[in-house]
Coordinates of C-alpha atoms in Angstrom, one line a residue:
M1 CA -25.0 11.3 1.3
Q2 CA -27.3 11.6 -1.7
S3 CA -26.3 11.2 -5.4
G4 CA -26.2 15.0 -5.8
S5 CA -23.3 15.4 -3.4
V6 CA -19.7 16.4 -4.3
P7 CA -17.0 13.9 -5.0
S8 CA -15.1 12.7 -1.9
M9 CA -11.7 12.6 -3.7
E10 CA -10.1 11.9 -7.0
C11 CA -7.2 9.4 -7.1
K12 CA -4.7 8.9 -9.9
G13 CA -6.2 7.0 -12.8
R14 CA -9.8 6.8 -11.6
W15 CA -12.6 8.6 -9.8
R16 CA -13.9 7.8 -6.4
W17 CA -17.4 9.1 -5.8
V18 CA -19.2 8.9 -2.4
A19 CA -23.0 8.4 -2.8
G20 CA -26.0 6.6 -1.6
L21 CA -27.2 5.0 -4.8
N22 CA -30.0 2.7 -5.9
V23 CA -28.0 0.8 -8.5
E24 CA -28.5 -2.4 -10.5
R25 CA -26.2 -5.0 -9.3
R26 CA -25.5 -8.0 -11.5
E27 CA -26.1 -10.3 -8.6
S28 CA -29.5 -9.3 -7.4
R29 CA -32.0 -6.5 -6.9
K30 CA -31.9 -7.1 -3.1
A31 CA -28.3 -6.2 -3.0
A32 CA -29.1 -2.9 -4.8
I33 CA -31.4 -1.9 -2.0
K34 CA -28.6 -2.6 0.5
T35 CA -26.4 -0.3 -1.5
F36 CA -28.9 2.5 -1.3
L37 CA -28.7 2.3 2.5
R38 CA -25.0 2.7 2.9
C39 CA -22.4 5.3 2.1
V40 CA -20.3 3.8 -0.7
V41 CA -17.5 4.8 -3.1
L42 CA -18.0 4.4 -6.9
R43 CA -14.8 4.0 -8.9
F44 CA -14.8 4.5 -12.7
L45 CA -12.0 3.8 -15.0
K46 CA -10.4 6.6 -17.0
S47 CA -8.6 6.6 -20.3
P48 CA -6.9 9.2 -22.6
P49 CA -9.2 10.9 -25.0
N50 CA -10.2 8.9 -28.1
Q51 CA -8.8 5.7 -26.6
N52 CA -12.1 4.4 -25.2
K53 CA -12.2 0.6 -24.4
T54 CA -15.2 -1.6 -25.2
P55 CA -17.6 -2.5 -22.4
E56 CA -16.1 -6.0 -22.4
E57 CA -12.6 -4.6 -21.9
I58 CA -13.8 -2.3 -19.1
L59 CA -15.4 -5.2 -17.4
H60 CA -12.3 -7.4 -17.7
H61 CA -10.1 -4.6 -16.4
L62 CA -12.3 -4.1 -13.4
Q63 CA -12.5 -7.8 -12.7
N64 CA -8.7 -8.0 -12.7
I65 CA -8.6 -5.3 -10.1
V66 CA -11.1 -7.0 -7.9
D67 CA -9.4 -10.4 -8.3
F68 CA -6.0 -9.0 -7.5
G69 CA -7.2 -7.4 -4.2
K70 CA -9.2 -10.5 -3.3
H71 CA -6.7 -13.3 -4.2
V72 CA -3.4 -11.6 -3.8
M73 CA -3.2 -8.5 -1.6
K74 CA -5.7 -9.8 0.9
Q75 CA -3.3 -12.7 1.5
F76 CA -0.5 -10.3 2.3
F77 CA -2.4 -7.8 4.4
G78 CA -5.3 -9.7 5.9
E79 CA -9.1 -10.0 5.6
N80 CA -10.0 -6.9 7.6
Y81 CA -7.5 -4.5 6.0
V82 CA -8.3 -5.0 2.3
H83 CA -11.6 -4.1 0.8
H84 CA -11.6 -5.4 -2.8
G85 CA -15.1 -4.2 -3.7
E86 CA -17.5 -5.6 -6.3
I87 CA -18.5 -4.7 -9.9
I88 CA -21.8 -3.0 -10.5
Q89 CA -23.6 -1.8 -13.6
L90 CA -25.2 1.7 -13.6
P91 CA -27.7 3.3 -16.0
L92 CA -25.8 5.2 -18.7
D93 CA -27.9 8.3 -18.3
F94 CA -26.9 8.4 -14.6
V95 CA -23.2 8.0 -15.4
R96 CA -23.3 10.8 -18.0
Q97 CA -25.0 13.2 -15.6
L98 CA -22.5 12.2 -12.9
C99 CA -19.6 12.9 -15.3
L100 CA -21.0 16.4 -16.2
K101 CA -21.5 17.2 -12.5
I102 CA -18.1 16.3 -11.3
Q103 CA -16.1 17.6 -14.3
P104 CA -15.8 21.2 -12.9
E105 CA -14.5 19.7 -9.6
R106 CA -11.6 17.9 -11.2
P107 CA -8.1 19.3 -10.7
E108 CA -6.6 20.5 -14.0
C109 CA -3.7 18.1 -13.7
R110 CA -6.2 15.2 -13.8
C111 CA -8.2 16.3 -16.8
D112 CA -5.9 14.6 -19.3
K113 CA -8.1 11.5 -19.1
D114 CA -11.8 11.0 -19.6
M115 CA -14.1 9.0 -17.3
D116 CA -15.7 6.0 -18.8
T117 CA -19.3 6.8 -19.6
L118 CA -20.0 4.2 -22.2
S119 CA -19.9 0.9 -20.4
G120 CA -21.9 1.7 -17.2
Y121 CA -19.5 -0.6 -15.2
A122 CA -18.0 0.7 -12.0
M123 CA -16.5 -0.7 -8.8
C124 CA -18.5 -0.3 -5.6
L125 CA -16.3 0.0 -2.5
P126 CA -16.8 1.0 1.1
N127 CA -16.1 4.6 2.1
L128 CA -12.9 4.1 4.1
T129 CA -13.2 7.6 5.7
R130 CA -15.8 5.9 8.0
L131 CA -15.3 3.1 10.5
Q132 CA -15.2 -0.4 9.0
P133 CA -17.3 -2.4 8.9
F134 CA -19.7 0.5 8.5
R135 CA -23.0 0.4 10.4
F136 CA -25.8 2.6 9.0
A137 CA -27.1 3.4 12.4
E138 CA -23.9 5.1 13.5
H139 CA -24.1 8.9 13.6
R140 CA -21.2 9.8 15.7
P141 CA -18.5 12.2 14.3
I142 CA -15.8 10.4 12.4
L143 CA -12.2 11.5 12.0
C144 CA -10.0 9.8 9.3
I145 CA -6.3 10.1 8.6
E146 CA -5.0 8.9 5.3
I147 CA -1.2 8.2 5.2
K148 CA 0.9 7.2 2.2
P149 CA 3.9 5.8 4.0
K150 CA 6.1 5.0 0.9
C151 CA 9.1 2.6 1.0
G152 CA 10.1 1.7 4.5
F153 CA 13.5 0.1 3.9
I154 CA 16.9 0.8 2.3
P155 CA 18.0 -1.5 -0.6
F156 CA 20.0 -4.5 0.6
S157 CA 20.7 -5.9 -2.9
S158 CA 24.2 -6.5 -4.1
H159 CA 23.1 -5.2 -7.5
V160 CA 23.1 -1.6 -6.3
S161 CA 25.8 0.3 -8.2
Q162 CA 25.8 3.5 -6.1
E163 CA 26.7 3.3 -2.5
I164 CA 24.5 6.2 -1.6
K165 CA 21.5 3.9 -2.1
H166 CA 22.7 1.8 0.8
K167 CA 22.7 4.9 3.0
V168 CA 19.9 7.2 2.0
C169 CA 16.3 6.1 1.3
R170 CA 14.6 6.6 -2.0
Y171 CA 12.0 9.0 -0.6
C172 CA 14.5 11.4 0.9
M173 CA 16.5 11.5 -2.3
H174 CA 13.4 11.9 -4.5
Q175 CA 12.3 14.9 -2.4
H176 CA 15.1 17.0 -3.7
L177 CA 14.4 16.2 -7.4
K178 CA 10.7 17.0 -6.9
V179 CA 11.5 20.4 -5.4
A180 CA 13.9 21.1 -8.3
N181 CA 11.2 20.1 -10.8
G182 CA 8.7 22.4 -9.1
K183 CA 6.3 19.7 -7.8
W184 CA 6.8 20.9 -4.2
K185 CA 8.0 24.2 -2.7
R186 CA 10.3 22.6 -0.1
P187 CA 11.5 19.1 0.9
S188 CA 9.7 17.3 3.7
K189 CA 11.5 16.2 6.8
Y190 CA 9.5 13.0 6.8
C191 CA 11.5 9.8 6.3
P192 CA 9.6 6.5 5.9
L193 CA 12.3 4.5 7.8
D194 CA 11.4 6.5 10.9
L195 CA 7.7 5.6 10.6
F196 CA 8.5 1.9 9.9
S197 CA 11.1 1.7 12.8
G198 CA 8.5 0.8 15.5
N199 CA 10.4 3.2 17.8
K200 CA 7.7 5.6 19.1
Q201 CA 10.1 8.6 19.3
R202 CA 11.0 8.2 15.7
M203 CA 7.4 7.5 14.6
H204 CA 6.2 10.7 16.4
F205 CA 8.9 12.7 14.6
A206 CA 7.9 11.2 11.3
L207 CA 4.2 11.9 11.8
K208 CA 4.9 15.5 13.0
S209 CA 7.0 16.0 9.8
L210 CA 4.1 14.8 7.7
L211 CA 1.8 17.2 9.4
Q212 CA 4.3 20.0 8.8
E213 CA 4.7 19.2 5.1
A214 CA 1.8 17.0 4.1
Q215 CA 2.4 17.0 0.3
N216 CA 0.4 14.1 -1.0
N217 CA 1.4 11.8 1.8
L218 CA -1.1 12.8 4.5
K219 CA -4.8 13.9 4.4
I220 CA -7.2 14.3 7.3
F221 CA -11.0 14.0 6.9
K222 CA -13.7 15.1 9.3
N223 CA -17.1 13.3 8.6
G224 CA -15.8 12.6 5.1
E225 CA -14.7 16.2 4.2
L226 CA -11.1 17.0 3.7
I227 CA -9.9 19.4 6.4
Y228 CA -6.1 19.0 6.1
G229 CA -3.8 18.1 3.3
C230 CA -3.5 18.6 -0.5
K231 CA -6.5 18.1 -2.8
D232 CA -4.0 18.0 -5.7
D233 CA -0.3 19.0 -6.2
Q234 CA -0.9 22.7 -5.6
D235 CA -4.2 23.2 -3.6
C236 CA -3.1 22.5 0.0
V237 CA -4.9 23.2 3.3
C238 CA -2.2 22.9 6.0
D239 CA -2.9 25.3 8.8
W240 CA -2.2 23.8 12.3
N241 CA -4.4 26.3 14.1
E242 CA -7.3 25.6 11.9
L243 CA -6.7 21.8 12.3
A244 CA -6.7 22.2 16.1
R245 CA -10.0 24.0 15.9
H246 CA -11.5 21.1 14.0
L247 CA -9.9 18.4 16.3
K248 CA -10.3 20.0 19.7
P249 CA -13.8 18.6 20.3
F250 CA -12.4 15.1 19.5
F251 CA -9.5 15.2 22.0
F252 CA -10.8 17.7 24.6
P253 CA -14.5 17.2 24.6
C254 CA -15.1 19.1 27.9
N255 CA -13.7 22.3 26.3
G256 CA -11.3 22.7 29.2
L257 CA -8.4 23.8 27.0
A258 CA -8.2 27.4 25.8
S259 CA -7.3 28.2 22.2
G260 CA -3.9 29.4 21.2
P261 CA -0.4 27.9 20.6
Q262 CA -0.6 25.7 23.7
C263 CA -4.0 24.3 22.5
T264 CA -2.6 23.6 19.0
R265 CA 0.5 21.8 20.4
S266 CA -1.7 19.7 22.7
V267 CA -4.1 18.7 20.0
V268 CA -1.4 17.8 17.6
K269 CA 0.4 15.8 20.2
E270 CA -2.7 13.8 21.0
L271 CA -3.4 13.2 17.3
I272 CA 0.2 11.9 16.7
H273 CA -0.2 9.6 19.7
V274 CA -3.5 8.1 18.4
I275 CA -2.1 7.6 14.9
T276 CA 1.0 5.8 16.3
M277 CA -1.1 3.5 18.5
A278 CA -3.5 2.6 15.6
L279 CA -0.5 1.9 13.3
L280 CA 1.0 -0.4 15.8
S281 CA -2.2 -2.2 16.6
S282 CA -2.8 -5.8 15.5
T283 CA -6.3 -6.5 14.4
D284 CA -6.0 -9.1 11.7
S285 CA -4.0 -12.1 10.5
C286 CA -3.1 -13.2 7.0
R287 CA -1.6 -16.1 5.1
A288 CA 1.6 -14.4 4.4
G289 CA 1.9 -13.1 8.0
H290 CA 5.0 -15.2 8.8
M291 CA 6.8 -14.8 5.4
K292 CA 9.8 -12.6 5.8
T293 CA 11.9 -11.8 2.7
V294 CA 15.1 -10.8 4.5
P295 CA 16.3 -10.5 8.1
V296 CA 16.0 -6.9 9.2
S297 CA 19.7 -7.0 10.4
Q298 CA 20.8 -7.3 6.7
G299 CA 19.5 -3.8 5.9
R300 CA 20.3 -0.5 7.4
S301 CA 17.6 0.5 9.9
Y302 CA 18.0 4.2 9.5
C303 CA 18.5 6.7 6.7
E304 CA 21.4 9.1 6.8
A305 CA 19.3 11.9 5.3
S306 CA 16.6 11.6 8.0
A307 CA 16.2 14.9 9.9
F308 CA 15.8 12.8 13.1
N309 CA 19.1 11.0 12.4
K310 CA 20.9 14.3 11.7
E311 CA 19.6 15.8 15.0
L312 CA 21.0 12.8 16.9
V313 CA 24.4 13.3 15.2
R314 CA 24.4 17.0 16.1
N315 CA 23.7 16.1 19.7
G316 CA 26.6 13.6 19.8
K317 CA 24.4 10.5 19.7
H318 CA 25.3 7.8 17.2
K319 CA 23.1 4.9 18.3
L320 CA 19.6 4.7 16.9
E321 CA 17.1 2.5 18.6
S322 CA 14.9 0.4 16.4
S323 CA 12.2 -1.2 18.4
G324 CA 10.8 -3.2 15.5
L325 CA 7.2 -3.5 14.4
P326 CA 4.7 -5.9 16.0
R327 CA 4.2 -8.8 13.5
G328 CA 0.4 -8.3 13.3
C329 CA 0.3 -4.6 12.6
L330 CA -0.4 -3.2 9.2
L331 CA 3.0 -1.4 8.9
Y332 CA 4.8 -4.7 9.4
K333 CA 2.7 -6.4 6.7
T334 CA 3.2 -3.5 4.3
L335 CA 6.9 -3.7 4.9
Q336 CA 6.9 -7.4 4.2
A337 CA 5.2 -6.9 0.8
Q338 CA 7.6 -4.0 0.0
M339 CA 10.6 -6.2 0.7
L340 CA 9.6 -8.5 -2.2
D341 CA 11.8 -6.1 -4.1
M342 CA 14.9 -8.1 -3.2
L343 CA 17.0 -7.2 -6.2
D344 CA 16.4 -3.4 -6.5
I345 CA 15.4 -2.1 -9.9
E346 CA 19.0 -2.3 -11.0
G347 CA 19.0 -6.1 -10.4
L348 CA 15.5 -6.5 -11.7
Y349 CA 15.8 -4.6 -15.0
P350 CA 18.0 -7.3 -16.7
L351 CA 15.4 -9.9 -15.7
Y352 CA 12.7 -7.8 -17.2
S353 CA 14.7 -7.6 -20.4
R354 CA 14.9 -11.4 -20.4
V355 CA 11.1 -11.7 -20.2
E356 CA 10.7 -9.0 -22.9
Q357 CA 13.1 -10.8 -25.3
Y358 CA 11.1 -14.0 -24.7
L359 CA 7.8 -12.2 -25.5
E360 CA 9.3 -10.7 -28.7
E361 CA 10.0 -14.3 -29.9
F362 CA 6.8 -15.8 -28.5
P363 CA 4.1 -13.0 -28.1
E364 CA 1.3 -15.6 -27.8
E365 CA 2.9 -16.7 -24.4
R366 CA 1.9 -13.4 -22.7
S367 CA -1.3 -14.8 -21.4
T368 CA 0.3 -18.0 -20.2
L369 CA 2.8 -16.0 -18.2
Q370 CA -0.1 -14.2 -16.4
I371 CA 1.4 -10.8 -17.0
D372 CA -2.1 -9.3 -17.4
G373 CA -3.9 -11.8 -15.2
P374 CA -5.8 -13.8 -14.2
Y375 CA -4.8 -12.9 -10.6
N376 CA -5.8 -16.1 -8.9
E377 CA -4.5 -18.5 -6.3
A378 CA -1.9 -19.9 -8.7
F379 CA -0.6 -16.4 -9.3
Y380 CA -0.3 -15.8 -5.6
E381 CA 1.5 -19.1 -4.9
K382 CA 4.3 -18.2 -7.4
L383 CA 5.0 -15.1 -5.4
L384 CA 6.2 -17.1 -2.4
D385 CA 9.3 -18.4 -4.1
L386 CA 12.0 -16.2 -2.5
S387 CA 15.0 -17.9 -4.1
L388 CA 17.7 -15.5 -5.4
E389 CA 19.6 -18.1 -7.4
D390 CA 19.2 -17.2 -11.0
D391 CA 19.1 -20.4 -13.2
G392 CA 18.9 -18.3 -16.3
T393 CA 15.3 -19.3 -17.1
V394 CA 12.4 -17.1 -18.1
A395 CA 10.4 -18.6 -15.2
F396 CA 12.9 -17.2 -12.6
A397 CA 13.0 -13.8 -14.3
L398 CA 9.2 -13.6 -14.4
T399 CA 8.8 -14.5 -10.7
K400 CA 11.1 -11.7 -9.7
V401 CA 9.4 -9.3 -12.1
Q402 CA 5.9 -10.1 -10.5
Q403 CA 7.3 -9.8 -7.0
Y404 CA 8.7 -6.4 -7.9
R405 CA 5.3 -5.3 -9.1
I406 CA 3.8 -6.4 -5.8
A407 CA 6.5 -4.6 -3.9
M408 CA 5.9 -1.4 -5.9
T409 CA 2.2 -1.6 -5.2
A410 CA 2.9 -1.9 -1.5
K411 CA 5.3 1.0 -1.7
D412 CA 2.6 3.3 -3.1
C413 CA -0.4 2.2 -1.0
S414 CA -2.4 4.3 1.4
I415 CA -3.4 3.5 5.0
M416 CA -6.7 4.8 6.3
I417 CA -7.3 5.2 10.0
A418 CA -10.9 6.0 10.9
L419 CA -11.6 7.1 14.5
S420 CA -14.8 7.8 16.4
P421 CA -15.0 9.0 20.0
C422 CA -16.9 6.7 22.4
L423 CA -17.7 6.5 26.1
Q424 CA -16.4 3.7 28.2
D425 CA -19.7 1.8 28.3
E426 CA -20.4 2.5 24.6
C427 CA -17.2 1.0 23.1
S428 CA -17.9 -2.2 21.2
E429 CA -15.8 -5.3 21.8
Q430 CA -15.9 -5.9 18.0
R431 CA -13.6 -2.9 17.4
P432 CA -10.2 -1.9 19.1
V433 CA -10.0 1.1 21.3
V434 CA -7.2 3.7 21.7
L435 CA -7.0 6.0 24.7
T436 CA -5.8 9.6 25.0
S437 CA -5.5 11.9 28.0
K438 CA -9.1 13.1 27.9
S439 CA -10.8 10.8 25.3
R440 CA -11.2 7.3 24.0
F441 CA -11.7 6.2 20.4
T442 CA -12.9 3.2 18.6
F443 CA -11.0 2.8 15.3
S444 CA -10.5 0.8 12.2
V445 CA -7.5 0.6 9.9
S446 CA -7.7 -0.2 6.2
V447 CA -5.4 -0.1 3.2
L448 CA -6.2 1.1 -0.3
D449 CA -4.6 2.0 -3.6
L450 CA -3.6 -1.6 -4.2
D451 CA -3.9 -1.8 -8.0
L452 CA -1.0 -3.9 -9.3
K453 CA 1.7 -1.7 -10.9
P454 CA 1.8 -2.1 -14.7
Y455 CA 4.4 -4.4 -16.2
E456 CA 5.1 -1.7 -18.8
S457 CA 6.1 0.8 -16.1
I458 CA 9.4 -1.0 -15.2
P459 CA 11.6 0.8 -17.8
H460 CA 10.2 4.1 -16.5
Q461 CA 11.1 3.1 -12.9
Y462 CA 14.6 2.1 -14.0
K463 CA 15.1 5.5 -15.7
L464 CA 13.6 7.4 -12.8
D465 CA 15.8 5.6 -10.3
G466 CA 18.9 6.8 -12.1
E467 CA 17.6 10.4 -12.3
I468 CA 16.9 10.5 -8.6
V469 CA 20.3 9.1 -7.6
N470 CA 22.3 11.2 -10.0
Y471 CA 20.5 14.5 -9.0
Y472 CA 21.1 13.7 -5.3
L473 CA 24.8 12.9 -5.8
K474 CA 25.4 16.0 -7.8
N475 CA 23.3 18.6 -6.0
V476 CA 22.8 17.4 -2.5
Q477 CA 25.4 15.0 -1.2
A478 CA 28.3 17.0 -2.5
K479 CA 27.1 20.0 -0.4
E480 CA 26.1 18.0 2.7
D481 CA 29.1 15.6 3.0
P482 CA 31.6 18.2 4.4
V483 CA 29.1 19.5 7.0
M484 CA 28.1 16.0 8.2
S485 CA 31.7 14.9 8.2
N486 CA 32.7 17.7 10.5
L487 CA 29.8 16.9 12.8
F488 CA 30.9 13.3 13.1
K489 CA 34.4 14.4 13.9
E490 CA 33.3 16.9 16.5
N491 CA 31.3 14.2 18.3
E492 CA 33.9 11.4 18.1
D493 CA 35.3 10.1 21.4
C494 CA 38.9 11.1 21.8
T495 CA 41.6 9.5 23.9
L496 CA 44.3 11.5 25.6
V497 CA 47.6 9.6 25.7
L498 CA 50.2 10.9 28.3
H499 CA 53.8 10.1 27.6
K500 CA 56.4 10.1 30.4
V501 CA 58.8 13.0 30.0

């Protein structure tokens, strides 16, 4: 794709731009030539108007992002899943022209910040809508599914003050508040606990729910172009028949399947199967691979608000199978990182306040505490202390705060599954393969959106948590409880006792 192409996507807080560019790398001119020969993503920092940072500050910020991916998140997820990128410097004239070209393409909700056009610094990343590692010679069609799975467990912390948080997951509760605030027209039936269960029936239901109500949790790309999902909060393309038309050549290449409802159902079923198998695949190892923050048995394995769970209750079934995730798959690693949130925001907030009080007395210690970096080996090693015994020190509080930031990052990451059809004799041993009824695909799985969540966002998270829970208790649970209670009563086993007369 040439430098005059349209932007591939815009993500919160920065631009991603797909282009084949001849850029000046700081390392060498030879590397610049290699960049010209591959499809890459350029990421620029954005900032509120009239709050521009100096080139040195921009460079430092970008370096922190690269270091965090390289030295921290890659340890949790593995070498093949995380692509931390590298910093490049572009001619300022090119950056300004680029900014002018993409400005009309930007969603209105994202125009509250300006792209950095003064430093020339940007991050160069692989285009994850293509197979990784990308080979320039490959010209086969590429299908890519982007999923934002969200938090896959229910809080197990004793600090939780509302019992509903031990029964209903954050995502399902938040859906109702988002609909009330006008962000979405209707709540999604998707529940992250179904996707993270490892049970294929539950995973299929979760993925089908995402396809029915994609919101900003699912996007599908064909050869790098968005064909399904929301470009922003309002502009959504979610027509199953149109999706089936795009995907039919991938899953039924011999054209033996007629169009119509049956075709659409068959294509969607094959798509869900392929996504499930890719998510359960194990293609990498990592240093934190055997670290487990809490036994799964200590937390509830299902969410009471899940549409899948409610359907079981209606059918008189009370037992939910949880097969568990394979240790090597990306969902398992994502869940491990998420479960670094061991105290919940309610238990974490007092520790955050302890750190804040210390910083008010000794502001010069902020850099020593590594709140803003550097994100190096020493930073990662401190994250492995899973002790929950509070000794009253700032050190303990800081460790829990940093673990929470990692967990929040993992809760908001995106998983990219790139698929390309291949014949049996064409499939490379270097990449895994997934089979469908009529096709086979070579695929790669990657994770992105791994910027460390800001330390300053913790008060907002604490406030938001209260708003989500209070709205759910007042407007949703109060209406649902009598209905669900009756369903449970109808399905309870009864014993008939006969007394001698």
